[in-house]
Amino acid sequence: MNHEHGAAGERLANAVDARLPVHDGAGQLLRKSFPDHWSFLLGEIALYSLIVLVLTGVWLTFFFEPEMRDVVYQGSYVPLLGQPVSGAFDSTLRISFDVRGGLLMRQAHHWAALVFVAAIGVHLLRVFFTGAFRRPREMNWAIGVTLFALALAEGFAGYSLPDDLLSGTGLRIAQGIMLSIPVAGTYLAMFAFGNEFPGHDIVPRLYSLHILLLPGALIALVTVHLILVFHLKHTHWRGPGHRNTNVVGKPLYPQFTSSSLGLSLMVSGLLVALAGAVQINPVWTYGPYRPDQVSTGSQPDWYVGFLEGSLRLVPPWETNFAGHTLMWNVLLPAVVLPALFFLVLYAYPFAEQRLTGEGRQEQHLCDRPRERPVRTGLGVAGITCYGVLLLAGGNDVMAQTFRISVNALTWIFRVALVLAPVAAFLVTRTVCRALLHAEQERLTVGEETGEVRQTLAGGYESGHRPVTSFRPGAPRRPLSLPDRPPDSRTGTPSRQHPGPEHRSR
């Protein structure tokens, strides 16, 4: 009887697999190879932070009320008892003080948002510096940049929902940015706020974006991104057995699955620990938003700090044309600069491959940053520019803390915004050249043993031994002409023998 049931089950499995090749497909999927270097886990941190965001966000929707109608606060926070507040601010305080576990969930949600945006940004930097955006991954790079933009918008929308004095100040700046857009600015501001600032529609509309449209777009693009990662395979570092036609690493199951599951638990645990131990966004100390007040020393979350800094650095330039005033001091830093930033990110893979001639062949091996001095210099220059703008966003706090004139500090940042990225590019390119030269000398001569010998001529020489330890992607012998690193001036790789171009890896 058992033999008959077993045979029947096997026949059923064969019949199902003949129509839906689950076994064959799953077997091939489970054998997928994934590189085990730590740098490839940055994207997973973003994914697991997004999961924490979704779970905590769903919980918060049960208690948050996206209303701007005035109510009288009657909750547990004594300093605001009897004060007129908006429904959104009232529900935020109720979540924080009256709902069991509410403050923990609020802070876990906020910390997860910060880590999510940071992980996407660092992941993009890893892809950029290693050249993992090249053919055939240009579209996946574009999807990653879009995810970064959506994460910024999602973070700003959630940051603005409590309707406290800090987030209300940010919404006031957002309205000013909308108004700076020629012709359409007034209509955009009226549509977003529903009336003259502050209006009564901005919080409900941001709430719809925050819990429905933007998360849906994020989840959809993350799904497409992961599908393309599986289809196109991972890049990997150069090394013995690592070729442009294979992937060397651990299989999806069980090695990669177990390590990835452990990472997800670590990320979730760290976010909950931060939420329980480190206070963030205490809206009760800011108070409810009032249009006639601005919170002292107000600073946005770090990911929009560069926008705040750019607004503070541009001089008060205005132009009157045909009865219209163009506010260049708002339009340039808050509209033109972000648009150019994302345009450069989208176009860079295609521009680099056009200049280097690499667009004709698939690239599956990672570059080390030192091997691409120009690309690495450009990346460091971009990071330096961002850092200057981020610091400039807190020039008032820095001036008060260090007893420096705000005007003097503003001019220092204006000069630094022009000179610092150029200096960073030149220094980085020089360092990359020096690292390559030192590496070639080490491979040619060998490692020093620490011993000093006297020669027959009476001189002294240090002892050397062959190099035995190598970092991921590092060459294991002195580079000859066919496999020399890219030209240190242009970043263009030397001509190499083309390998077979396929993805059966």
Short mmCIF file of C-alpha atoms in Angstrom, two decimals:
data_model
loop_
_atom_site.label_atom_id
_atom_site.label_comp_id
_atom_site.label_asym_id
_atom_site.label_seq_id
_atom_site.Cartn_x
_atom_site.Cartn_y
_atom_site.Cartn_z
CA MET A 1 0.00 0.00 0.00
CA ASN A 2 2.80 2.41 0.88
CA HIS A 3 4.58 1.48 -2.36
CA GLU A 4 1.43 2.27 -4.34
CA HIS A 5 1.00 5.64 -2.59
CA GLY A 6 4.67 6.45 -3.25
CA ALA A 7 4.37 5.55 -6.91
CA ALA A 8 1.19 7.60 -7.21
CA GLY A 9 2.89 10.58 -5.59
CA GLU A 10 5.86 10.28 -7.91
CA ARG A 11 3.56 10.11 -10.93
CA LEU A 12 1.69 13.19 -9.70
CA ALA A 13 4.96 15.08 -9.17
CA ASN A 14 6.15 14.12 -12.63
CA ALA A 15 2.83 15.19 -14.15
CA VAL A 16 2.95 18.57 -12.37
CA ASP A 17 6.60 19.11 -13.25
CA ALA A 18 5.90 18.31 -16.88
CA ARG A 19 3.37 21.15 -17.02
CA LEU A 20 5.01 23.49 -14.48
CA PRO A 21 8.76 22.79 -14.34
CA VAL A 22 9.00 23.76 -10.70
CA HIS A 23 11.68 21.25 -9.78
CA ASP A 24 13.97 22.03 -12.68
CA GLY A 25 13.49 25.78 -12.36
CA ALA A 26 13.93 25.78 -8.58
CA GLY A 27 16.96 23.53 -8.83
CA GLN A 28 18.65 25.89 -11.25
CA LEU A 29 17.68 28.85 -9.10
CA LEU A 30 19.06 27.28 -5.94
CA ARG A 31 22.41 26.73 -7.66
CA LYS A 32 22.87 30.42 -8.46
CA SER A 33 26.23 31.68 -7.26
CA PHE A 34 26.59 34.83 -5.15
CA PRO A 35 29.88 36.57 -4.33
CA ASP A 36 30.68 36.41 -0.62
CA HIS A 37 32.56 39.70 -0.29
CA TRP A 38 31.05 42.06 2.31
CA SER A 39 30.61 44.91 -0.17
CA PHE A 40 27.90 42.96 -1.98
CA LEU A 41 25.71 42.96 1.14
CA LEU A 42 25.04 46.72 1.11
CA GLY A 43 22.04 46.31 -1.16
CA GLU A 44 20.64 43.65 1.18
CA ILE A 45 20.83 46.07 4.10
CA ALA A 46 18.63 48.43 2.10
CA LEU A 47 16.20 45.58 1.34
CA TYR A 48 15.86 44.51 4.98
CA SER A 49 15.51 48.11 6.13
CA LEU A 50 12.65 48.45 3.64
CA ILE A 51 10.98 45.38 5.15
CA VAL A 52 11.22 46.92 8.63
CA LEU A 53 9.85 50.16 7.21
CA VAL A 54 6.83 48.41 5.71
CA LEU A 55 6.05 46.39 8.83
CA THR A 56 6.33 49.33 11.24
CA GLY A 57 4.56 51.64 8.80
CA VAL A 58 1.55 49.31 8.54
CA TRP A 59 1.34 49.25 12.33
CA LEU A 60 1.47 53.05 12.55
CA THR A 61 -1.37 53.48 10.04
CA PHE A 62 -3.75 51.94 12.61
CA PHE A 63 -3.28 54.93 14.92
CA PHE A 64 -2.20 57.93 12.84
CA GLU A 65 -4.85 60.43 11.69
CA PRO A 66 -3.79 62.56 8.69
CA GLU A 67 -5.95 65.57 9.56
CA MET A 68 -5.15 69.26 9.88
CA ARG A 69 -8.34 70.26 11.69
CA ASP A 70 -7.74 71.93 15.05
CA VAL A 71 -8.31 69.91 18.20
CA VAL A 72 -7.50 70.51 21.86
CA TYR A 73 -4.79 68.20 23.16
CA GLN A 74 -5.93 66.08 26.12
CA GLY A 75 -3.22 63.41 26.18
CA SER A 76 -0.51 62.33 28.61
CA TYR A 77 2.11 64.94 27.73
CA VAL A 78 1.42 67.55 30.41
CA PRO A 79 3.25 70.60 28.93
CA LEU A 80 0.85 70.65 25.94
CA LEU A 81 -2.39 69.96 27.82
CA GLY A 82 -5.19 72.23 26.58
CA GLN A 83 -3.16 73.52 23.64
CA PRO A 84 -4.77 73.74 20.18
CA VAL A 85 -3.02 71.30 17.83
CA SER A 86 -3.81 69.63 14.53
CA GLY A 87 -5.29 66.16 14.36
CA ALA A 88 -2.05 64.82 12.86
CA PHE A 89 0.06 66.21 15.71
CA ASP A 90 -2.46 64.99 18.30
CA SER A 91 -2.37 61.42 16.92
CA THR A 92 1.43 61.48 16.79
CA LEU A 93 1.59 62.36 20.48
CA ARG A 94 -1.00 59.71 21.25
CA ILE A 95 1.12 57.09 19.46
CA SER A 96 4.20 58.26 21.36
CA PHE A 97 2.75 58.40 24.89
CA ASP A 98 -0.59 56.57 25.07
CA VAL A 99 -0.31 53.56 22.72
CA ARG A 100 1.61 50.62 24.15
CA GLY A 101 4.85 50.26 22.21
CA GLY A 102 3.94 53.24 20.06
CA LEU A 103 7.10 55.26 20.64
CA LEU A 104 9.26 52.20 19.93
CA MET A 105 7.49 51.62 16.61
CA ARG A 106 7.68 55.30 15.66
CA GLN A 107 11.38 55.48 16.32
CA ALA A 108 12.08 52.12 14.64
CA HIS A 109 10.25 53.43 11.57
CA HIS A 110 12.30 56.62 11.54
CA TRP A 111 15.64 54.86 12.09
CA ALA A 112 14.79 52.33 9.37
CA ALA A 113 14.08 55.20 6.98
CA LEU A 114 17.50 56.76 7.66
CA VAL A 115 19.31 53.44 7.25
CA PHE A 116 17.30 52.64 4.09
CA VAL A 117 18.34 55.82 2.32
CA ALA A 118 21.93 55.52 3.57
CA ALA A 119 22.19 51.89 2.41
CA ILE A 120 20.92 52.76 -1.07
CA GLY A 121 23.40 55.63 -1.30
CA VAL A 122 26.37 53.52 -0.18
CA HIS A 123 25.27 50.67 -2.46
CA LEU A 124 25.21 53.08 -5.42
CA LEU A 125 28.70 54.26 -4.48
CA ARG A 126 29.94 50.67 -4.42
CA VAL A 127 28.45 50.04 -7.86
CA PHE A 128 29.93 53.29 -9.17
CA PHE A 129 33.48 52.86 -7.88
CA THR A 130 33.70 49.22 -9.02
CA GLY A 131 32.20 49.86 -12.46
CA ALA A 132 29.32 47.43 -11.87
CA PHE A 133 27.01 49.75 -13.85
CA ARG A 134 28.54 48.80 -17.22
CA ARG A 135 26.96 46.65 -19.89
CA PRO A 136 24.66 44.77 -19.40
CA ARG A 137 23.63 46.47 -16.14
CA GLU A 138 22.95 50.03 -17.27
CA MET A 139 19.18 49.72 -16.77
CA ASN A 140 19.62 48.22 -13.32
CA TRP A 141 21.79 51.23 -12.44
CA ALA A 142 18.99 53.50 -13.67
CA ILE A 143 16.52 51.59 -11.51
CA GLY A 144 18.81 52.00 -8.50
CA VAL A 145 19.07 55.76 -9.06
CA THR A 146 15.26 55.94 -9.35
CA LEU A 147 14.93 54.00 -6.09
CA PHE A 148 17.24 56.53 -4.45
CA ALA A 149 15.10 59.45 -5.69
CA LEU A 150 11.88 57.73 -4.54
CA ALA A 151 13.45 57.00 -1.14
CA LEU A 152 14.26 60.71 -0.73
CA ALA A 153 10.69 61.66 -1.61
CA GLU A 154 9.25 58.96 0.66
CA GLY A 155 11.43 60.10 3.55
CA PHE A 156 10.43 63.74 3.14
CA ALA A 157 6.74 62.84 2.95
CA GLY A 158 6.89 60.80 6.15
CA TYR A 159 9.03 63.39 7.90
CA SER A 160 6.35 66.03 7.20
CA LEU A 161 3.32 64.09 8.45
CA PRO A 162 3.43 64.86 12.23
CA ASP A 163 2.75 68.58 11.52
CA ASP A 164 5.13 69.70 14.24
CA LEU A 165 7.09 72.95 14.16
CA LEU A 166 10.17 71.30 12.59
CA SER A 167 8.35 69.49 9.78
CA GLY A 168 6.13 72.53 9.18
CA THR A 169 9.26 74.62 8.63
CA GLY A 170 10.34 72.08 6.01
CA LEU A 171 6.96 72.30 4.29
CA ARG A 172 7.27 76.08 4.23
CA ILE A 173 10.62 75.70 2.43
CA ALA A 174 9.02 73.21 0.03
CA GLN A 175 6.31 75.73 -0.79
CA GLY A 176 8.93 78.38 -1.50
CA ILE A 177 10.70 75.97 -3.84
CA MET A 178 7.44 75.34 -5.71
CA LEU A 179 6.79 79.07 -6.02
CA SER A 180 10.25 79.61 -7.55
CA ILE A 181 9.33 77.55 -10.63
CA PRO A 182 8.48 80.00 -13.43
CA VAL A 183 4.83 80.19 -14.55
CA ALA A 184 3.71 76.87 -13.05
CA GLY A 185 4.99 77.45 -9.51
CA THR A 186 1.90 79.16 -8.13
CA TYR A 187 -0.41 76.50 -9.53
CA LEU A 188 1.76 73.69 -8.13
CA ALA A 189 1.78 75.24 -4.66
CA MET A 190 -1.98 75.79 -4.64
CA PHE A 191 -2.56 72.23 -5.84
CA ALA A 192 -0.29 70.71 -3.18
CA PHE A 193 -1.53 72.76 -0.21
CA GLY A 194 -5.12 73.26 -1.35
CA ASN A 195 -5.09 76.92 -0.35
CA GLU A 196 -2.76 79.63 0.84
CA PHE A 197 -0.04 78.23 3.08
CA PRO A 198 -0.40 76.22 5.26
CA GLY A 199 -3.74 75.09 3.82
CA HIS A 200 -5.55 71.98 5.00
CA ASP A 201 -4.79 69.42 2.31
CA ILE A 202 -1.02 68.95 2.36
CA VAL A 203 -0.86 66.37 5.18
CA PRO A 204 -3.68 64.14 3.80
CA ARG A 205 -2.09 64.28 0.34
CA LEU A 206 1.38 63.49 1.66
CA TYR A 207 -0.15 60.64 3.66
CA SER A 208 -1.60 59.10 0.49
CA LEU A 209 1.78 59.40 -1.20
CA HIS A 210 3.60 58.03 1.84
CA ILE A 211 1.56 54.88 2.46
CA LEU A 212 0.31 54.04 -1.04
CA LEU A 213 1.88 55.50 -4.18
CA LEU A 214 5.56 55.82 -3.20
CA PRO A 215 5.77 52.47 -1.32
CA GLY A 216 4.06 50.76 -4.25
CA ALA A 217 6.58 52.23 -6.68
CA LEU A 218 9.48 51.30 -4.36
CA ILE A 219 8.35 47.69 -3.96
CA ALA A 220 7.70 47.32 -7.68
CA LEU A 221 11.13 48.68 -8.63
CA VAL A 222 12.88 46.60 -5.96
CA THR A 223 11.20 43.52 -7.43
CA VAL A 224 12.33 44.39 -10.95
CA HIS A 225 15.82 45.19 -9.62
CA LEU A 226 16.12 41.77 -7.95
CA ILE A 227 14.84 39.98 -11.05
CA LEU A 228 17.50 41.70 -13.15
CA VAL A 229 20.17 40.85 -10.57
CA PHE A 230 19.23 37.17 -10.87
CA HIS A 231 19.06 37.34 -14.66
CA LEU A 232 22.25 39.32 -15.29
CA LYS A 233 24.26 37.68 -12.48
CA HIS A 234 26.46 39.48 -9.98
CA THR A 235 29.76 41.06 -10.81
CA HIS A 236 32.73 39.64 -8.91
CA TRP A 237 36.33 40.49 -8.12
CA ARG A 238 39.23 39.32 -10.24
CA GLY A 239 41.15 36.31 -8.94
CA PRO A 240 42.12 32.72 -9.68
CA GLY A 241 39.27 31.12 -11.60
CA HIS A 242 37.35 34.41 -11.77
CA ARG A 243 36.64 35.21 -15.39
CA ASN A 244 34.39 37.49 -17.37
CA THR A 245 32.26 34.45 -18.25
CA ASN A 246 31.52 32.95 -14.82
CA VAL A 247 30.51 33.82 -11.26
CA VAL A 248 32.53 32.41 -8.37
CA GLY A 249 30.82 32.37 -5.01
CA LYS A 250 28.53 30.41 -2.73
CA PRO A 251 25.22 28.93 -3.95
CA LEU A 252 21.91 30.55 -3.12
CA TYR A 253 20.89 27.61 -0.94
CA PRO A 254 21.89 26.90 1.74
CA GLN A 255 25.03 29.04 2.20
CA PHE A 256 23.87 32.39 0.85
CA THR A 257 20.33 31.96 2.22
CA SER A 258 21.58 31.30 5.73
CA SER A 259 24.02 34.24 5.74
CA SER A 260 21.40 36.55 4.24
CA LEU A 261 18.84 35.45 6.84
CA GLY A 262 21.37 36.18 9.58
CA LEU A 263 22.01 39.62 8.12
CA SER A 264 18.28 40.37 8.05
CA LEU A 265 17.98 39.48 11.73
CA MET A 266 21.00 41.64 12.57
CA VAL A 267 19.60 44.63 10.67
CA SER A 268 16.18 44.26 12.29
CA GLY A 269 17.67 43.81 15.75
CA LEU A 270 19.96 46.83 15.36
CA LEU A 271 17.08 49.04 14.21
CA VAL A 272 14.91 47.97 17.16
CA ALA A 273 17.84 48.50 19.54
CA LEU A 274 18.37 52.01 18.15
CA ALA A 275 14.66 52.71 18.51
CA GLY A 276 14.72 51.65 22.14
CA ALA A 277 17.97 53.36 23.15
CA VAL A 278 18.45 56.44 20.94
CA GLN A 279 15.77 59.13 20.79
CA ILE A 280 14.93 60.54 17.35
CA ASN A 281 12.47 63.19 16.17
CA PRO A 282 10.92 64.12 19.56
CA VAL A 283 8.08 66.19 18.09
CA TRP A 284 6.71 67.10 21.53
CA THR A 285 9.77 69.25 22.21
CA TYR A 286 9.18 71.22 18.99
CA GLY A 287 5.47 71.75 19.56
CA PRO A 288 2.68 72.04 16.96
CA TYR A 289 3.31 73.99 13.77
CA ARG A 290 2.40 77.66 13.66
CA PRO A 291 2.99 79.75 10.50
CA ASP A 292 4.32 82.67 12.54
CA GLN A 293 7.09 80.62 14.19
CA VAL A 294 10.24 78.83 13.03
CA SER A 295 12.02 76.27 15.19
CA THR A 296 15.46 77.44 16.30
CA GLY A 297 18.37 75.52 14.83
CA SER A 298 16.03 73.44 12.71
CA GLN A 299 17.86 70.81 10.65
CA PRO A 300 16.29 68.31 8.25
CA ASP A 301 17.20 64.64 8.06
CA TRP A 302 20.67 64.11 6.62
CA TYR A 303 19.55 63.01 3.16
CA VAL A 304 18.04 66.42 2.35
CA GLY A 305 20.67 68.38 4.24
CA PHE A 306 22.55 69.11 1.00
CA LEU A 307 19.45 70.88 -0.31
CA GLU A 308 19.29 73.04 2.80
CA GLY A 309 22.97 73.93 2.38
CA SER A 310 22.61 74.86 -1.29
CA LEU A 311 19.74 77.19 -0.42
CA ARG A 312 21.90 78.96 2.17
CA LEU A 313 24.92 79.41 -0.10
CA VAL A 314 23.39 80.96 -3.22
CA PRO A 315 23.33 84.80 -3.04
CA PRO A 316 19.94 86.58 -3.21
CA TRP A 317 19.74 86.73 -7.03
CA GLU A 318 16.45 87.79 -8.61
CA THR A 319 15.43 88.84 -12.12
CA ASN A 320 12.29 90.74 -13.11
CA PHE A 321 11.09 89.77 -16.57
CA ALA A 322 7.75 90.64 -18.19
CA GLY A 323 6.14 91.29 -14.84
CA HIS A 324 7.44 88.04 -13.36
CA THR A 325 10.16 87.62 -10.72
CA LEU A 326 12.60 84.77 -11.18
CA MET A 327 14.08 83.79 -7.79
CA TRP A 328 17.42 82.34 -8.86
CA ASN A 329 18.51 81.99 -5.25
CA VAL A 330 15.81 79.31 -4.81
CA LEU A 331 15.36 77.95 -8.33
CA LEU A 332 19.04 77.15 -8.95
CA PRO A 333 19.89 75.30 -5.72
CA ALA A 334 16.54 73.60 -5.09
CA VAL A 335 15.31 72.74 -8.61
CA VAL A 336 18.14 72.97 -11.14
CA LEU A 337 20.87 71.44 -8.94
CA PRO A 338 18.92 68.26 -7.97
CA ALA A 339 17.74 67.85 -11.58
CA LEU A 340 21.32 68.07 -12.87
CA PHE A 341 22.51 65.71 -10.13
CA PHE A 342 20.12 62.93 -11.11
CA LEU A 343 20.61 63.61 -14.83
CA VAL A 344 24.37 63.05 -14.40
CA LEU A 345 23.73 59.85 -12.44
CA TYR A 346 21.42 58.47 -15.13
CA ALA A 347 23.74 59.40 -18.00
CA TYR A 348 27.12 58.49 -16.52
CA PRO A 349 27.23 54.77 -17.45
CA PHE A 350 26.46 55.52 -21.08
CA ALA A 351 28.88 58.47 -21.23
CA GLU A 352 31.79 56.54 -19.71
CA GLN A 353 31.31 53.52 -21.93
CA ARG A 354 31.10 55.76 -24.96
CA LEU A 355 34.40 57.44 -24.05
CA THR A 356 36.24 54.24 -23.09
CA GLY A 357 34.78 52.01 -25.82
CA GLU A 358 33.62 49.41 -23.29
CA GLY A 359 30.01 49.44 -24.41
CA ARG A 360 30.66 46.77 -27.06
CA GLN A 361 31.40 43.98 -24.56
CA GLU A 362 29.76 42.78 -21.38
CA GLN A 363 31.72 43.51 -18.20
CA HIS A 364 31.31 41.10 -15.28
CA LEU A 365 34.55 41.73 -13.37
CA CYS A 366 34.72 44.52 -10.80
CA ASP A 367 37.24 47.33 -11.14
CA ARG A 368 39.25 48.34 -8.14
CA PRO A 369 38.88 52.10 -7.60
CA ARG A 370 42.63 52.66 -7.94
CA GLU A 371 42.53 51.18 -11.45
CA ARG A 372 40.18 53.93 -12.63
CA PRO A 373 41.76 57.18 -11.38
CA VAL A 374 39.43 59.47 -13.33
CA ARG A 375 36.21 57.72 -12.30
CA THR A 376 37.36 57.45 -8.70
CA GLY A 377 38.39 61.12 -8.70
CA LEU A 378 34.99 62.15 -10.03
CA GLY A 379 33.23 60.09 -7.38
CA VAL A 380 35.30 61.56 -4.55
CA ALA A 381 34.73 65.06 -5.95
CA GLY A 382 30.97 64.43 -5.90
CA ILE A 383 31.13 63.19 -2.31
CA THR A 384 33.18 66.26 -1.34
CA CYS A 385 30.63 68.56 -2.95
CA TYR A 386 27.84 66.83 -1.05
CA GLY A 387 29.80 67.11 2.21
CA VAL A 388 30.33 70.86 1.76
CA LEU A 389 26.61 71.40 1.11
CA LEU A 390 25.67 69.23 4.09
CA LEU A 391 27.93 71.26 6.40
CA ALA A 392 26.60 74.50 4.93
CA GLY A 393 23.08 73.38 5.86
CA GLY A 394 24.07 73.78 9.51
CA ASN A 395 26.08 76.99 9.22
CA ASP A 396 23.95 78.73 11.85
CA VAL A 397 24.46 75.94 14.38
CA MET A 398 28.20 75.81 13.61
CA ALA A 399 28.51 79.58 13.91
CA GLN A 400 26.84 79.58 17.32
CA THR A 401 28.82 76.57 18.55
CA PHE A 402 32.26 77.81 17.45
CA ARG A 403 31.57 81.54 17.87
CA ILE A 404 32.14 82.28 14.16
CA SER A 405 30.39 84.86 12.04
CA VAL A 406 27.60 83.32 9.95
CA ASN A 407 28.54 85.55 7.00
CA ALA A 408 32.21 84.53 7.20
CA LEU A 409 31.25 80.86 7.43
CA THR A 410 28.91 81.19 4.45
CA TRP A 411 31.71 82.66 2.32
CA ILE A 412 34.07 79.90 3.43
CA PHE A 413 31.56 77.30 2.24
CA ARG A 414 30.99 79.15 -1.03
CA VAL A 415 34.69 79.08 -1.81
CA ALA A 416 34.98 75.47 -0.65
CA LEU A 417 32.08 74.44 -2.90
CA VAL A 418 34.11 75.57 -5.92
CA LEU A 419 37.65 74.59 -4.90
CA ALA A 420 37.22 71.53 -2.66
CA PRO A 421 35.78 69.17 -5.34
CA VAL A 422 38.58 70.13 -7.77
CA ALA A 423 41.24 69.55 -5.11
CA ALA A 424 39.59 66.24 -4.13
CA PHE A 425 39.66 65.08 -7.77
CA LEU A 426 43.34 65.93 -8.23
CA VAL A 427 44.42 64.39 -4.92
CA THR A 428 42.40 61.22 -5.52
CA ARG A 429 43.78 60.75 -9.01
CA THR A 430 47.33 61.20 -7.71
CA VAL A 431 46.75 58.73 -4.87
CA CYS A 432 45.35 56.16 -7.31
CA ARG A 433 48.44 56.48 -9.50
CA ALA A 434 50.72 56.14 -6.48
CA LEU A 435 48.88 53.05 -5.25
CA LEU A 436 49.18 51.39 -8.65
CA HIS A 437 52.90 52.20 -8.83
CA ALA A 438 53.53 50.89 -5.31
CA GLU A 439 51.58 47.74 -6.06
CA GLN A 440 53.58 47.02 -9.21
CA GLU A 441 56.83 47.58 -7.35
CA ARG A 442 55.70 45.21 -4.59
CA LEU A 443 54.83 42.49 -7.12
CA THR A 444 58.09 42.96 -9.00
CA VAL A 445 60.51 43.18 -6.07
CA GLY A 446 58.52 41.28 -3.43
CA GLU A 447 57.70 41.97 0.19
CA GLU A 448 60.40 43.12 2.58
CA THR A 449 61.40 40.50 5.12
CA GLY A 450 62.89 42.96 7.59
CA GLU A 451 66.38 41.53 7.11
CA VAL A 452 69.31 43.70 5.96
CA ARG A 453 72.32 42.12 4.26
CA GLN A 454 75.75 43.56 3.42
CA THR A 455 76.87 43.06 -0.15
CA LEU A 456 80.40 42.16 -1.28
CA ALA A 457 80.87 45.74 -2.42
CA GLY A 458 80.20 46.96 1.12
CA GLY A 459 76.70 48.23 0.55
CA TYR A 460 73.48 47.15 2.22
CA GLU A 461 70.30 45.68 0.78
CA SER A 462 67.02 44.55 2.31
CA GLY A 463 65.74 41.03 1.92
CA HIS A 464 62.57 40.31 -0.06
CA ARG A 465 60.26 37.36 -0.46
CA PRO A 466 57.52 36.64 -3.02
CA VAL A 467 54.11 38.18 -2.32
CA THR A 468 51.69 35.60 -0.92
CA SER A 469 48.73 37.64 0.39
CA PHE A 470 46.39 39.46 -1.97
CA ARG A 471 43.28 41.58 -1.53
CA PRO A 472 40.15 40.84 -3.59
CA GLY A 473 40.70 41.84 -7.19
CA ALA A 474 44.42 42.53 -6.79
CA PRO A 475 46.82 41.18 -9.47
CA ARG A 476 49.02 38.27 -8.50
CA ARG A 477 51.94 39.05 -10.79
CA PRO A 478 53.51 42.16 -12.34
CA LEU A 479 51.19 43.37 -15.06
CA SER A 480 52.48 42.88 -18.57
CA LEU A 481 51.40 44.88 -21.59
CA PRO A 482 48.21 42.93 -22.44
CA ASP A 483 46.74 43.23 -18.96
CA ARG A 484 47.98 46.58 -17.76
CA PRO A 485 45.54 48.67 -15.71
CA PRO A 486 43.64 51.52 -17.35
CA ASP A 487 45.54 54.61 -18.36
CA SER A 488 46.05 56.75 -15.27
CA ARG A 489 45.22 59.97 -17.09
CA THR A 490 42.00 59.04 -18.86
CA GLY A 491 40.81 55.91 -17.10
CA THR A 492 40.61 54.15 -20.48
CA PRO A 493 41.49 50.45 -20.28
CA SER A 494 44.26 49.03 -22.42
CA ARG A 495 43.28 46.95 -25.42
CA GLN A 496 42.61 43.39 -24.36
CA HIS A 497 41.75 40.20 -26.15
CA PRO A 498 37.96 40.05 -26.24
CA GLY A 499 36.47 37.07 -24.47
CA PRO A 500 33.30 35.21 -25.35
CA GLU A 501 30.23 37.31 -24.72
CA HIS A 502 27.43 35.34 -23.15
CA ARG A 503 25.59 34.91 -19.85
CA SER A 504 25.65 31.13 -19.44
CA ARG A 505 27.57 31.63 -16.20
#
